[in-house]
PDB file of C-alpha atoms in Angstrom:
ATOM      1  CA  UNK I  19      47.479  81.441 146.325  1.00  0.00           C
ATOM      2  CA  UNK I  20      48.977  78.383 145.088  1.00  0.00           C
ATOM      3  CA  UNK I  21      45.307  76.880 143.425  1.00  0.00           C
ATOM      4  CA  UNK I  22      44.359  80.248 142.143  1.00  0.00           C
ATOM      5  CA  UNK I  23      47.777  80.280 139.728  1.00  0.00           C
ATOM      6  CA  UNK I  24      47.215  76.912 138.354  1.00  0.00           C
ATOM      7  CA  UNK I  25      43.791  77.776 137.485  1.00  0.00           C
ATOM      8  CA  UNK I  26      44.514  81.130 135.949  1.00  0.00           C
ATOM      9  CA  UNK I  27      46.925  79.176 133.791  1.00  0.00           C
ATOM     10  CA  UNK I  28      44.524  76.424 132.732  1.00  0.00           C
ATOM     11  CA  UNK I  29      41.794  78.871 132.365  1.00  0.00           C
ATOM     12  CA  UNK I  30      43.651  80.960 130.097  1.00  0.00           C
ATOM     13  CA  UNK I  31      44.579  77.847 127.940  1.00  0.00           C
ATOM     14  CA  UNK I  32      40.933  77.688 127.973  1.00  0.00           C
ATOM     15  CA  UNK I  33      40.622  74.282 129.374  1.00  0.00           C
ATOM     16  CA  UNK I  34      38.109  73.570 132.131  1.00  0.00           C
ATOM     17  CA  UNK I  35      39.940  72.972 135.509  1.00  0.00           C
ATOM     18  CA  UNK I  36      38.482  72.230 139.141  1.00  0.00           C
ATOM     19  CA  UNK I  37      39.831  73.144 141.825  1.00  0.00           C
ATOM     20  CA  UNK I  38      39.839  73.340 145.889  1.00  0.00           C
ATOM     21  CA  UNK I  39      39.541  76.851 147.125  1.00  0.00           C
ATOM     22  CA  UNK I  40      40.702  77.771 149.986  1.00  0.00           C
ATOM     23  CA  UNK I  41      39.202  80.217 152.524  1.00  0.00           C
ATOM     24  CA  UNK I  42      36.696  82.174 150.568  1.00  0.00           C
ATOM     25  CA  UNK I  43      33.464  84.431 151.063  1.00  0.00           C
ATOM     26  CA  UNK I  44      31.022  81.934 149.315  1.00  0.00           C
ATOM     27  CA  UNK I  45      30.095  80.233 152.617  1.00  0.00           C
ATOM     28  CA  UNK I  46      26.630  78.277 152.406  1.00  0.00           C
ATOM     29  CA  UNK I  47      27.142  78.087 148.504  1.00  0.00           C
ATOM     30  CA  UNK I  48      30.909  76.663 148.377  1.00  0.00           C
ATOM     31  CA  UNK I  49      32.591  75.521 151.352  1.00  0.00           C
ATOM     32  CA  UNK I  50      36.487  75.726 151.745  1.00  0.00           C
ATOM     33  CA  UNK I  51      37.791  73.078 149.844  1.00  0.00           C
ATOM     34  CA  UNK I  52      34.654  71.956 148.142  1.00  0.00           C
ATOM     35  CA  UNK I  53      35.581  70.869 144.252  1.00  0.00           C
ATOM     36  CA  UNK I  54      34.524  73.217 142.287  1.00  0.00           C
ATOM     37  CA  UNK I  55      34.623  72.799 138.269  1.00  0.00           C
ATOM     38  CA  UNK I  56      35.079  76.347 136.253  1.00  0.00           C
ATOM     39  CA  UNK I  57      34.917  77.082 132.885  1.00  0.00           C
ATOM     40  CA  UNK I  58      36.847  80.324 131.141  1.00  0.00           C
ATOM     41  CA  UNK I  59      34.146  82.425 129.921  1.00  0.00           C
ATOM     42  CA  UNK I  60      33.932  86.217 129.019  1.00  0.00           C
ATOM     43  CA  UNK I  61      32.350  88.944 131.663  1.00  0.00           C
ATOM     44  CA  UNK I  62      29.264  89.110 128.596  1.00  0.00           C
ATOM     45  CA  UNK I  63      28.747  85.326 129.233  1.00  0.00           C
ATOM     46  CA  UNK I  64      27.649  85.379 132.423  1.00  0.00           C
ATOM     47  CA  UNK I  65      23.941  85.505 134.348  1.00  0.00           C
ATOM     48  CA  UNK I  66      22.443  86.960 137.559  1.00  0.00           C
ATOM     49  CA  UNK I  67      23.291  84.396 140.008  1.00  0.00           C
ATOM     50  CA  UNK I  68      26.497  82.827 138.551  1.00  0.00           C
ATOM     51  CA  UNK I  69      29.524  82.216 140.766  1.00  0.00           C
ATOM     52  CA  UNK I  70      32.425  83.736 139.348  1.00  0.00           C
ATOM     53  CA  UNK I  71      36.106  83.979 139.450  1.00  0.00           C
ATOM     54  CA  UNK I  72      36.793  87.255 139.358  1.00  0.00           C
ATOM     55  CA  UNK I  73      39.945  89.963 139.324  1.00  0.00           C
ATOM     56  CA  UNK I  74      39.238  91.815 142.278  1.00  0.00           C
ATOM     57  CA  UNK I  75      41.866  94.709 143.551  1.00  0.00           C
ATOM     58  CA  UNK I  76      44.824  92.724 142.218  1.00  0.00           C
ATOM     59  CA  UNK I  77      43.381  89.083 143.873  1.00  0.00           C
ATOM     60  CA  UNK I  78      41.346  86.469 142.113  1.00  0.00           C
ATOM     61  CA  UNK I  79      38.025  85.320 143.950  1.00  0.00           C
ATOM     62  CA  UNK I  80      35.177  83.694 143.409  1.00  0.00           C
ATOM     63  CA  UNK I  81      31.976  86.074 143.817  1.00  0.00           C
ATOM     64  CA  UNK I  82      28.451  86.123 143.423  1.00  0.00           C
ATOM     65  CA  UNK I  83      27.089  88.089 140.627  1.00  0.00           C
ATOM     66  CA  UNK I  84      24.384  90.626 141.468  1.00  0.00           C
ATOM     67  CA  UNK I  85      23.281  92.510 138.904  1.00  0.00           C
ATOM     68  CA  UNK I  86      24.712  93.191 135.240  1.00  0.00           C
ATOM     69  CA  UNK I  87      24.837  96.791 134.110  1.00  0.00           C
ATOM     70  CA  UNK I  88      25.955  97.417 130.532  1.00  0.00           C
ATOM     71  CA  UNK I  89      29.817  96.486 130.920  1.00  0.00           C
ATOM     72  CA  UNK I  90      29.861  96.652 134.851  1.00  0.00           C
ATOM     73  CA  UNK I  91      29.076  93.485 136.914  1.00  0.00           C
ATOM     74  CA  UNK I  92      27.758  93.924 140.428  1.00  0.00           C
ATOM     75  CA  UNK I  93      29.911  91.105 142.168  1.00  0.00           C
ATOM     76  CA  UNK I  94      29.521  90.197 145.975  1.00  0.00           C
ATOM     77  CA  UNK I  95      29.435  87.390 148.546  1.00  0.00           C
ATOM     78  CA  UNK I  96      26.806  84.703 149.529  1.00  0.00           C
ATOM     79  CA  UNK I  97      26.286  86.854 152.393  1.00  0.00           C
ATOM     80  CA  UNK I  98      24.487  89.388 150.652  1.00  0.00           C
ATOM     81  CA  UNK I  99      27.184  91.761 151.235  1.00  0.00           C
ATOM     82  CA  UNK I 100      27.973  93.923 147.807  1.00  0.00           C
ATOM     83  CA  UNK I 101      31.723  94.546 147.419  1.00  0.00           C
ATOM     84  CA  UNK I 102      31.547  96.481 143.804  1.00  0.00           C
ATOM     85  CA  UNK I 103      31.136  96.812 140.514  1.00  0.00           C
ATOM     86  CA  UNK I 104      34.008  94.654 137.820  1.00  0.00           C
ATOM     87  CA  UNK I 105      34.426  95.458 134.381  1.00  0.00           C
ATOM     88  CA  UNK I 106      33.119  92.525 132.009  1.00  0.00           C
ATOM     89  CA  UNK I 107      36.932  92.011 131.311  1.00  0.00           C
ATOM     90  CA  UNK I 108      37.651  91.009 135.310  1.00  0.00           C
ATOM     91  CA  UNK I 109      35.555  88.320 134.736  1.00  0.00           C
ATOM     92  CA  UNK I 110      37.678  84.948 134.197  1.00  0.00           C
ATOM     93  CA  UNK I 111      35.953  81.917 134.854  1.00  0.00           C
ATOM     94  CA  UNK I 112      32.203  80.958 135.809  1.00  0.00           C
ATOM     95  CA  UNK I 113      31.692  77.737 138.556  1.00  0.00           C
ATOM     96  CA  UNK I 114      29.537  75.027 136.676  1.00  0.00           C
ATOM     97  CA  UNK I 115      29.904  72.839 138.879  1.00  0.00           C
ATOM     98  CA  UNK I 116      30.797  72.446 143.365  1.00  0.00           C
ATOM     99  CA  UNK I 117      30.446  68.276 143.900  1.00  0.00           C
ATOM    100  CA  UNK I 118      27.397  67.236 142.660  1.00  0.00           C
ATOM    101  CA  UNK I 119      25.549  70.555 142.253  1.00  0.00           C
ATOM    102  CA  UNK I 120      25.120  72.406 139.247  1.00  0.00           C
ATOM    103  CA  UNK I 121      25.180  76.197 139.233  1.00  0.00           C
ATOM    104  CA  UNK I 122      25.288  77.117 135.804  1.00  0.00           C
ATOM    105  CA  UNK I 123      22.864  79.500 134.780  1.00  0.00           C
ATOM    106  CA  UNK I 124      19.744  77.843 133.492  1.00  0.00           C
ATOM    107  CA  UNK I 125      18.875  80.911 130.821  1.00  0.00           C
ATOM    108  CA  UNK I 126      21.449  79.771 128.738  1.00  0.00           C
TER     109      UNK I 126
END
């Protein structure tokens, strides 16, 4: 978990980090290893479609957001598979960038 602890401390400093994940369940959208830039943001900052770094039952991951409800976030992989609803306050960081594609959300 070595990358996810340097970026939760960078994050939290509110700097912009990028990183290398490792493993992961955003296959076809970011590849093990891929560099990935994030940017801390709040759970309210976030869009339909946004990757995410997320608090997920006491790991950090980076999901796909589904759907926004009120204060809940529908978060899942790029397999389509759902795995819940966050709070807005699990939310820690949103991917901007993976190499040389942007995934920001464009309703900004």
């Amino acid at each position: 978990m070595g990358w996810v602890t340097d970026a939760l401390k960078e994050l939290k400093a509110g700097n912009t980090v990028q990183i290398r994940p490792q493993g992961g369940s955003m296959r076809g959208r970011i590849e093990s290893g891929q560099l990935v830039t994030l940017e801390p943001v709040t759970g309210t900052e976030v869009a339909v479609g946004d990757v995410v770094l997320v608090r997920w039952k006491e790991n950090y991951l980076l999901h796909l957001v589904k759907a926004i409800q009120e204060e809940q976030i529908l978060i899942g992989n790029n397999l389509g598979k759902e795995n819940g609803w966050v709070s807005v306050n699990d939310i820690v960081a949103r991917v901007v960038e993976s190499d040389l594609r942007t995934n920001h959300s464009e309703s900004e």
